[in-house]
XYZ file of C-alpha atoms in Angstrom:
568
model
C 68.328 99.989 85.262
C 69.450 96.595 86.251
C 71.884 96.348 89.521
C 74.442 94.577 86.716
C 74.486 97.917 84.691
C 75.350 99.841 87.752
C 78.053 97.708 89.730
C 80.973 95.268 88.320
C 79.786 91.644 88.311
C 83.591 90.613 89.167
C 83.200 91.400 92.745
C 85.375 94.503 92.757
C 85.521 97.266 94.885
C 86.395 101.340 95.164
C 88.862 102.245 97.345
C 86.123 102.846 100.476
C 85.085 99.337 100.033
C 82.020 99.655 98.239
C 81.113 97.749 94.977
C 82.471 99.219 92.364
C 80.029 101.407 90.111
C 80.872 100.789 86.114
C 81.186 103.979 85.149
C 82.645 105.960 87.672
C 85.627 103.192 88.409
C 87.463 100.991 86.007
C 88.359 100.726 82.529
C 90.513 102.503 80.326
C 89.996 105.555 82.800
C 92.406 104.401 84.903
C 95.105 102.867 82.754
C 96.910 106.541 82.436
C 97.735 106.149 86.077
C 98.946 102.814 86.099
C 100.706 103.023 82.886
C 102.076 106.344 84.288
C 103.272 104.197 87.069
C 104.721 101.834 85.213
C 106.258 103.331 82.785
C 108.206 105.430 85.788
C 109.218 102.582 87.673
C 110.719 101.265 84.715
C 112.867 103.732 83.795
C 113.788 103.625 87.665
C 114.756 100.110 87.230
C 115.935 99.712 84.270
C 117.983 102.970 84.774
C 119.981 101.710 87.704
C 120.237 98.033 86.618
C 121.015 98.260 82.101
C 124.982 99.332 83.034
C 125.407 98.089 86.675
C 127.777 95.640 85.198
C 130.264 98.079 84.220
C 129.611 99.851 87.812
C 130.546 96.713 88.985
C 133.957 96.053 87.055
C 135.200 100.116 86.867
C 134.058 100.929 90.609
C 133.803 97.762 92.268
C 137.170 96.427 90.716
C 135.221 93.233 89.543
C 135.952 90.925 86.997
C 133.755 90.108 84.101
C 132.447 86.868 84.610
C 131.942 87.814 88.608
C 130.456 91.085 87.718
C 127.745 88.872 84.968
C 127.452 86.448 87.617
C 126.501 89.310 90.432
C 124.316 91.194 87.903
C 122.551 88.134 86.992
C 122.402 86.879 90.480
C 120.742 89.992 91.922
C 118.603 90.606 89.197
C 116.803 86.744 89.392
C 116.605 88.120 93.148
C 114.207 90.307 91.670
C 112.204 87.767 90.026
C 112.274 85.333 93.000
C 110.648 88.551 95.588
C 107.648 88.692 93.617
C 106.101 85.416 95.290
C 106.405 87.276 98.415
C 104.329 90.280 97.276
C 102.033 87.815 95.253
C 100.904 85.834 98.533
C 100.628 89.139 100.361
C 98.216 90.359 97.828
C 96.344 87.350 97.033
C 95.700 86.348 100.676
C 95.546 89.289 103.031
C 96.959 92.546 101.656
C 95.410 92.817 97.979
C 97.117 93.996 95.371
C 96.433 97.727 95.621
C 97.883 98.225 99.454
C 100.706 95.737 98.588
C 101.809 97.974 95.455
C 101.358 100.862 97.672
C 103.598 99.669 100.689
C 106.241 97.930 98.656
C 106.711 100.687 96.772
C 108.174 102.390 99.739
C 110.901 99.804 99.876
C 111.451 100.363 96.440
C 112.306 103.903 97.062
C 114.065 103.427 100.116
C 116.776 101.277 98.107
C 117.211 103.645 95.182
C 118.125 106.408 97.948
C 120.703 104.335 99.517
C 122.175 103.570 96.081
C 122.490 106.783 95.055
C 124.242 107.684 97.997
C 126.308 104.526 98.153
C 127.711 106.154 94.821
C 127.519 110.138 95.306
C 128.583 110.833 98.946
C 132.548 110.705 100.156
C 133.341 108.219 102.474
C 130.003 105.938 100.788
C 131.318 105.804 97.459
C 134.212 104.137 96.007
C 138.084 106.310 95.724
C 139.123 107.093 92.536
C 142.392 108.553 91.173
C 143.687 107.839 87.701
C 140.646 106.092 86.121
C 141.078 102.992 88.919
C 139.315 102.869 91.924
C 139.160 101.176 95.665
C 136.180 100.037 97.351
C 136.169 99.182 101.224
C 134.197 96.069 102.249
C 132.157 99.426 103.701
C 130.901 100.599 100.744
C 130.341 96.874 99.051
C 127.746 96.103 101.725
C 126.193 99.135 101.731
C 125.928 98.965 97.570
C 124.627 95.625 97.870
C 122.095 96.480 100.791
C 120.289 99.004 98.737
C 120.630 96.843 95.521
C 118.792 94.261 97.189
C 116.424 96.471 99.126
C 115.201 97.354 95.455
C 114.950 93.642 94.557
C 112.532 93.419 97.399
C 110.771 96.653 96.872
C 110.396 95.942 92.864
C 110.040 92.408 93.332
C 106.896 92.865 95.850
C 105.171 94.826 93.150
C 106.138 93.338 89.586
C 103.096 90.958 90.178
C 100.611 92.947 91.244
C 100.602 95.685 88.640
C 100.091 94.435 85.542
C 97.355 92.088 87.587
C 95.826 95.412 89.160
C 95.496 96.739 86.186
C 93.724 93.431 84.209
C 91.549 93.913 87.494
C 90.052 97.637 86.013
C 88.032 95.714 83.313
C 85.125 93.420 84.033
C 85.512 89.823 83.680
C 81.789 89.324 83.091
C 81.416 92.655 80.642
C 81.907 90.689 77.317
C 83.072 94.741 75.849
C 85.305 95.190 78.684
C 86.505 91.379 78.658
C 88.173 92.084 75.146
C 89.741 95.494 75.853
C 91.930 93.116 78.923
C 93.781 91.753 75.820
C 94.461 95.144 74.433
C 95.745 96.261 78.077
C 98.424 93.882 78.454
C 99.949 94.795 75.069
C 100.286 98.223 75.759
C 101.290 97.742 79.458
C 104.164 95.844 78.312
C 104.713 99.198 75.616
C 104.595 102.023 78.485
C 107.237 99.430 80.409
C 109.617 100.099 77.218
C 108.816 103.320 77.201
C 110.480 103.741 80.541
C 113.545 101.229 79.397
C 113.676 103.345 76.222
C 115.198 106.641 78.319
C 117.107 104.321 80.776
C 119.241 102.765 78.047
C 119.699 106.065 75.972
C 119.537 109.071 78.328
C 120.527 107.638 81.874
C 123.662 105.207 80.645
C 125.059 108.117 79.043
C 124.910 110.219 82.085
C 126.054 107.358 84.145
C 129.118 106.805 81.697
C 130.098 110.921 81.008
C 128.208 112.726 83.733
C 128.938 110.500 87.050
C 127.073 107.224 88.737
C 125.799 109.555 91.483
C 123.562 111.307 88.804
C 122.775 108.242 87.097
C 121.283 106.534 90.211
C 120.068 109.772 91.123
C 117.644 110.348 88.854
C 116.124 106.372 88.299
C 115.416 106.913 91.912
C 113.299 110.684 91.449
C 111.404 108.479 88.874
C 110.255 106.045 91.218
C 109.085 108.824 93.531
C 107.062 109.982 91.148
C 106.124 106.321 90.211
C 104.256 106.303 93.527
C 102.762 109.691 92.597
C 101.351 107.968 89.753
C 100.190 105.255 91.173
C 98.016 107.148 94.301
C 96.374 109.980 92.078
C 94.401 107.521 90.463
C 93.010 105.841 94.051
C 89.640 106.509 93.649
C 89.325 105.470 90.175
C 90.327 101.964 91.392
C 88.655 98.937 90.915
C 89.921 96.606 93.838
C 89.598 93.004 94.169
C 89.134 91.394 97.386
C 91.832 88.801 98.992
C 90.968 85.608 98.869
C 92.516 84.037 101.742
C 95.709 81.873 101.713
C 96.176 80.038 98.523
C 98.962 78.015 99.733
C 96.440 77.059 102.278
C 93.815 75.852 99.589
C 96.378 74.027 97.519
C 97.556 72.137 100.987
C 94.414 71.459 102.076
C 93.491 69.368 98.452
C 96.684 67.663 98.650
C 96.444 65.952 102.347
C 92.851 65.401 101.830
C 93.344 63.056 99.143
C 96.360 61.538 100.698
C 94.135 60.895 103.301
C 91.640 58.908 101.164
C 94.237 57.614 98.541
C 92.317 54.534 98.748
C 88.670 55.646 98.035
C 87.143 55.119 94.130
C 86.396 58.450 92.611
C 82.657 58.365 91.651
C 81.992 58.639 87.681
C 79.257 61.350 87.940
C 80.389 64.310 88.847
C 77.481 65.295 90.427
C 78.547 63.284 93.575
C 81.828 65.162 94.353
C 81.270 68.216 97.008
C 80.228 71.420 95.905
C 79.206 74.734 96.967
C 74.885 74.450 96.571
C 74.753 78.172 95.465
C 76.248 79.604 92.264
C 78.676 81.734 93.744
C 82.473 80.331 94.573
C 83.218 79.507 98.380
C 86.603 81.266 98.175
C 86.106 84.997 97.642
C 86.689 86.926 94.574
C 86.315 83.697 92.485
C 84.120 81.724 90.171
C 83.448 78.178 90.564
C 85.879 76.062 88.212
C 84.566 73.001 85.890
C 85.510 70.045 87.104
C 87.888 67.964 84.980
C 88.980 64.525 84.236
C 92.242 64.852 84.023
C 94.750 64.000 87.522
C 91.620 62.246 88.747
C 94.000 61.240 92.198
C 93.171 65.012 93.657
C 89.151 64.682 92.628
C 89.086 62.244 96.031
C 89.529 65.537 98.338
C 86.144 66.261 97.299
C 84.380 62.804 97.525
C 82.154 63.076 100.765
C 82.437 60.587 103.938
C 81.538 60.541 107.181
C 84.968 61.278 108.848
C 84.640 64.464 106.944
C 82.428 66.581 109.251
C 83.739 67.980 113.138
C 81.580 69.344 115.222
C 78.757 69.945 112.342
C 81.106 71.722 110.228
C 83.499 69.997 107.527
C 87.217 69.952 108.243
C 88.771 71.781 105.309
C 91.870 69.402 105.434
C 89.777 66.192 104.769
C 86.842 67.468 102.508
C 87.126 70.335 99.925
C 85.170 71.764 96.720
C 85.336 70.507 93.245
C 86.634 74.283 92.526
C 89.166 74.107 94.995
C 90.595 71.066 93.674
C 90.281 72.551 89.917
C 92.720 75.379 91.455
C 95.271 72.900 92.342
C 94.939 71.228 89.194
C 95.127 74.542 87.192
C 98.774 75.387 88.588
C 99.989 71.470 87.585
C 98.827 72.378 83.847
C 100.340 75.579 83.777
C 104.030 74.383 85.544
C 105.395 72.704 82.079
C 104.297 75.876 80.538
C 105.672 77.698 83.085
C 109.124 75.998 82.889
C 109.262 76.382 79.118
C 110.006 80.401 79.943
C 113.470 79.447 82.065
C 115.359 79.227 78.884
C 113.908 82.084 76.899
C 114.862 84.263 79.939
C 118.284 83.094 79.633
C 118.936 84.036 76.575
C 116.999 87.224 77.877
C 119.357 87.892 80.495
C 122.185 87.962 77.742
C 121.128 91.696 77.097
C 122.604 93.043 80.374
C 125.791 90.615 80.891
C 127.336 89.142 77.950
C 125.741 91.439 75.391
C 127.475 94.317 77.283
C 130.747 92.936 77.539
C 131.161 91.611 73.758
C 130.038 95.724 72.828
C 133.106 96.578 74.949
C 135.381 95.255 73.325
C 133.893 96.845 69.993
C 134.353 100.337 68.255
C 131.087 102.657 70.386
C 132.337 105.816 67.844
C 129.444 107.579 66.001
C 131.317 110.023 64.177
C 134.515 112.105 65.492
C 133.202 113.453 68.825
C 130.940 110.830 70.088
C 130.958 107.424 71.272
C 127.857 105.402 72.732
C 127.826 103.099 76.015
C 128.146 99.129 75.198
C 124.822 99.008 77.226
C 122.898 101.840 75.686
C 122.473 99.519 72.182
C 120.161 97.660 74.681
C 117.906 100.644 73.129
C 117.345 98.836 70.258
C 115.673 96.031 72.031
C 113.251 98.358 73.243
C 113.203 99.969 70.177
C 112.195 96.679 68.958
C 109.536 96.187 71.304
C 108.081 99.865 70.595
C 107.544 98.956 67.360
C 106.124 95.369 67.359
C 103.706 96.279 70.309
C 101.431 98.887 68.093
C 102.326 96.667 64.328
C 100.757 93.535 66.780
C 97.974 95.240 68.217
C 96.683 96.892 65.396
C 97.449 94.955 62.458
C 98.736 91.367 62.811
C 95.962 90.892 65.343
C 93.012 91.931 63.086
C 94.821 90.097 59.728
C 95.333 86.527 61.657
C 91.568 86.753 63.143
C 90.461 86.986 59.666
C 92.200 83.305 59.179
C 91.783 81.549 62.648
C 88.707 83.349 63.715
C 90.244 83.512 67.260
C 89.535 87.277 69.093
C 93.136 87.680 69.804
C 94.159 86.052 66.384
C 96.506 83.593 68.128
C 96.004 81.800 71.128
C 98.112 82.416 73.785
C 100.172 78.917 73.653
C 100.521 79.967 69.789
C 101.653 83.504 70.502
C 104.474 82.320 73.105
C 106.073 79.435 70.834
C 106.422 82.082 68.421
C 108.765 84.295 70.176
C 110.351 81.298 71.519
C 111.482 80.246 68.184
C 112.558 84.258 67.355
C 114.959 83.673 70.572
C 116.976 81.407 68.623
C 117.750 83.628 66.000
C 118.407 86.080 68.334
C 121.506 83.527 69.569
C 122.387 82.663 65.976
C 122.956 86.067 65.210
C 125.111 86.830 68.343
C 127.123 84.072 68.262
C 127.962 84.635 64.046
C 128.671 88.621 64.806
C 130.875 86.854 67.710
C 132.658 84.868 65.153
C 133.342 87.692 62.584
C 134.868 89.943 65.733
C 137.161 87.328 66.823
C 138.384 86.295 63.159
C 139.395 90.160 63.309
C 141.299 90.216 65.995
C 143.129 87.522 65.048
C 143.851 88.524 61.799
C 144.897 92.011 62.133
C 145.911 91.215 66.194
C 143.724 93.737 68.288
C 144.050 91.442 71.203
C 145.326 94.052 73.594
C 142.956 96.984 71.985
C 140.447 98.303 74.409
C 137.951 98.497 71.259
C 139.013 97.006 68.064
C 138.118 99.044 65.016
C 134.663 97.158 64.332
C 131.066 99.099 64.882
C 129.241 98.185 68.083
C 126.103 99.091 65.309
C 126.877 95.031 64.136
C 125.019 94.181 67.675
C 121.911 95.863 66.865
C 120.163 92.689 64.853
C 120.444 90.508 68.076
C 118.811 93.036 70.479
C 116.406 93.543 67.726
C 115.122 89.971 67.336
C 115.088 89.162 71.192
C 113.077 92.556 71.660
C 110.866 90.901 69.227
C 110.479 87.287 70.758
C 109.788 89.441 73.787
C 106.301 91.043 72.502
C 105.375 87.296 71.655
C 106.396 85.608 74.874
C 106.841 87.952 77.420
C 103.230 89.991 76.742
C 102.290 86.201 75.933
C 102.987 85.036 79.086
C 101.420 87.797 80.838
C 98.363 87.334 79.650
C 98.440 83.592 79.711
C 98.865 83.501 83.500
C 96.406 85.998 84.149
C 94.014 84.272 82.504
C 94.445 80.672 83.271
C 95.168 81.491 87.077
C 92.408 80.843 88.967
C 90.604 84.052 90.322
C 92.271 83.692 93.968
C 95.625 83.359 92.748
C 96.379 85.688 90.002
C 99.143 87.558 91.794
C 100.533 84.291 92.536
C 100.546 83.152 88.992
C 102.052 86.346 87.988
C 104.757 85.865 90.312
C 105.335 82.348 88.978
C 106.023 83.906 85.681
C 107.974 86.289 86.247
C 109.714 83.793 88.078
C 111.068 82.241 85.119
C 113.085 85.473 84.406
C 114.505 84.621 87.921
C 115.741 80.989 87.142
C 117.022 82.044 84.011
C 119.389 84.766 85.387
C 120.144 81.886 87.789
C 120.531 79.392 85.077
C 123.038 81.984 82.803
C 124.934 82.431 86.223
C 124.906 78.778 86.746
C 126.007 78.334 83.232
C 128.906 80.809 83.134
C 130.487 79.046 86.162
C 130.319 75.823 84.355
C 131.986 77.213 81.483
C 134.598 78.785 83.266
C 135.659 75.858 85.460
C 135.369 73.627 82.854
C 136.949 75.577 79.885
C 139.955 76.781 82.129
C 141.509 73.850 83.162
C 145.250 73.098 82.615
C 146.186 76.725 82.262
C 144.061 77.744 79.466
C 141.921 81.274 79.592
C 138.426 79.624 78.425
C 135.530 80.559 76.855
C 135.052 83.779 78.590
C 138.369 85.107 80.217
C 138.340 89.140 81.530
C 139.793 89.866 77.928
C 137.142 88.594 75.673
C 139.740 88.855 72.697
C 141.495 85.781 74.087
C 138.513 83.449 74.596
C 135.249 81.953 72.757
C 132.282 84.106 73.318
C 130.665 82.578 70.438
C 130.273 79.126 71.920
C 128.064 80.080 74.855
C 125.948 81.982 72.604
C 125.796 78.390 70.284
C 125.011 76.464 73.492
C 122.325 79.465 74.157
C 120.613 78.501 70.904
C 121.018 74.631 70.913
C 119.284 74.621 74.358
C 116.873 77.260 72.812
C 115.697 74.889 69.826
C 115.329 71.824 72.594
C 113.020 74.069 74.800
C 111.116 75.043 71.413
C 110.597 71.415 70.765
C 109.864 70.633 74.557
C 107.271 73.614 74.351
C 104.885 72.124 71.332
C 104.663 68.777 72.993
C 103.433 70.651 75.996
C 101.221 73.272 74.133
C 99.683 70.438 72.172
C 98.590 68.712 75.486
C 97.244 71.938 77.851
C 93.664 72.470 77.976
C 92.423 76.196 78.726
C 90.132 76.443 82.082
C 86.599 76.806 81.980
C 84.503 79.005 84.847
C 81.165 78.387 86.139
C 78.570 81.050 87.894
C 79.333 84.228 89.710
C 82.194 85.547 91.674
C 81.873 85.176 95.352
């Protein structure tokens, strides 16, 4: 049997450091573990974070655009940490150990939260349904809160990488199960959000907050659980050494020789002499015409050598420079994501506060949290994950002929242009709320007498938009990253969920200042009943159709990266 039968041709290791044997490592084999992981972490997160805006106005004493603006602060905090466990794992770490350690962080934070809202003394005084917080028990709610933004943060961009890793990038069977992978990663994380909203926002809203961060944080225990019983089923790629290092080293080497010609045959520009990569864990990239300037880091001259060896910071490869230029074709694709994870963030700020001031009855006896209906989001997605996999996938091949039946770029402009619907929607059930309440005058009603149920289209659609972008976009910067860097790219996407909590925060501030001038209560005042919900959810989905537009100007322009030879 042929040595490429018995090992992975990716470079990947077990756990002890050997190469990793096919059939005892890898594959589907492992994805119960890291799916079990996580879908657990998930729920942890999702379970502490779907209702902390009401935490935030009933036992923090809030109000609701500071409590949005927190929320949506914190939780781009979350999205901004995974660059630091993305350059950890892609330069020294690796992504299994950085999982592993930052997962201990994670669970660090959720203890301090739940004891920040359990133990007397931690937790906020209440008599009468109102409550006091010290500037004691702020900091320490906010020190745990963003302890988990670092824990959860470090990890979000190794997983779903780590778990691309288990199938062989040069196995042309295992190569087309990655695909499958990332839709059903993104399934077991809604999974996980599917008990959060339901189960854990009604304990946190009838049974106590203590409970309700309790229990998200016995999850991510067993998250880590997960995650460690499947160790020596691992495959494991190798670190590649800094790639902010790499990237710096293209860009003042061809500063340095801004004024040299680029040679028209490629041939000339330096290059590895073997087939392998110079950078471990990668395979050489193709060299490409486009942003020519950075191709004259590789053009050889005889300042380039010190000592018999060439300085890496006047001279580098043609696949080193092919990294640099990878990230610049993936940024305006990148950036396109900000505004979809705007309208994203909706679900856990504004979302929540318009189903406040709506009827939560079902029947006589029983009466559902504003941010459980964020259930029907991940309803949404549980649906459209398996209806995608199985059956739109195979049905579009038969038409395009492409093996995931869209291309990536086609399968993220489509839920792009669901977002906007999702805004549409909003904004007219909005419009049909606040015509009641001026009509019949439930200004001063704590919930007017019209069904939260009229909120379920707009989680619906965005859950949608979210199996096309979101599992999109996952897959997208997986595969376009170069091999060194996928953490990093990872991190960059999630990123845009980051700047587009930022951007609603940013946005609501605006509003508010703008909108409130000369005595009047604004858009969105602390009693939604008096202001105009409904035109921040129309500015949502004008700036949604302009990035739409944006997006197929860019789409039509990227070119997908091609490899070369073996992995180093």
């Amino acid at each position: 049997m042929a040595e490429s039968d018995i090992y992975t041709g990716d470079g990947t290791v077990d756990i002890k450091g050997n190469p990793a044997i096919k059939s005892k490592t890898g594959n589907w084999k492992t994805c119960p573990f890291i799916l079990g992981n996580e879908c657990s972490e998930r729920l942890a997160y999702y379970g502490m974070s779907t209702n902390l805006v009401n935490y935030l106005i009933d036992r923090l004493n809030q109000g609701s655009a500071q409590a949005a603006k927190n929320v949506t602060n914190w939780s781009g905090t979350c999205y901004i940490a995974p660059l630091i466990g993305a350059f950890l794992a892609d330069a020294y770490l690796g992504r299994y150990w950085v999982i592993a350690s930052f997962s201990c962080i994670y669970v660090l934070g959720m203890t301090l939260l739940t004891l920040s809202a359990s133990i007397d003394g931690l937790k906020p005084t209440c008599h009468d349904g109102k409550c006091h917080a010290t500037s004691g028990n702020v900091a320490m709610f906010f020190v745990a809160l963003y302890l988990i933004a670092l824990g959860t943060g470090g990890i979000k961009p190794c997983v779903s990488s780590f778990g691309a890793d288990q199938f062989d990038e040069t196995d042309e069977k295992e190569k087309k199960r990655k695909s499958s992978f990332f839709n059903w990663f993104y399934f077991s994380i809604n999974i996980g959000a599917l008990v959060a909203s339901s189960v854990l926002v009604y304990i946190q809203e009838n049974v106590g907050w203590g409970w309700g961060f309790g229990i998200p944080a016995v999850m991510m225990a067993l998250a880590i659980v997960f995650f460690f019983s499947g160790s020596k089923l691992y495959r494991i790629q190798k670190p590649g050494g800094s790639p902010l290092t790499r990237l710096a080293q293209v860009i003042v080497a061809s500063l340095r020789k801004y004024n040299l010609k680029v040679p028209t045959d490629k041939a000339l520009l330096y290059e590895t002499e073997d087939s392998e990569s110079g950078i471990k864990g990668s395979r050489k990239l193709d060299h490409t015409k486009e942003l020519s300037f950075f191709d004259k880091a590789a053009v050889q001259t005889q300042h380039d050598q010190v000592k018999g060896f060439f300085n890496p910071w006047r001279l580098c490869t043609v696949t080193q420079v092919e990294e640099l230029k990878s990230i610049i074709r993936i940024l305006p694709i990148w950036s396109s994501g900000i505004i979809f994870s705007t309208v994203y963030s909706q679900m856990s700020t504004m979302f929540v506060e318009q189903g406040d001031k709506m009827d939560p009855s079902i029947g006589p006896h029983f009466s559902i949290p504003a941010a459980a209906l964020s259930i029907f989001d991940t309803l949404s997605v549980i649906f459209w994950v398996p209806i995608y996999d199985r059956l739109i996938v195979p049905l579009v091949r038969k038409y395009t002929g492409h093996e995931r039946g869209f291309t990536q770029l086609q399968r993220m402009g489509i839920g792009l242009a669901i977002s906007i619907f999702s805004m549409v929607v909003a904004a007219v059930v909005e419009i049909i709320r606040l015509d009641r309440v001026k009509k019949h005058n439930y200004y001063d009603l704590k919930h007017m007498p019209m069904s939260i149920f009229w909120q379920v289209p707009q989680y619906f659609l965005i859950g949608a938009a979210e199996v096309f972008t979101f599992v999109g976009q996952l897959e997208f910067f997986y595969d376009q990253a170069p091999d060194a860097m996928r953490s990093m790219c990872s991190a960059l996407s999630l990123m845009t969920v980051a700047l587009g909590n930022y951007l609603s925060s940013l946005l609501v501030t605006i509003i508010i200042h703008v909108t409130t001038r000369h005595g009047k209560l604004g858009w969105i005042p602390n009693n939604l009943n008096h202001g105009h919900l409904d035109y921040f959810f129309w500015l949502l989905a004008v700036l949604s159709i302009l990035n739409f537009l944006v997006y197929l100007c860019i789409a039509r322009w990227y070119k997908y990266k091609k490899t070369t030879g073996g992995f180093s």
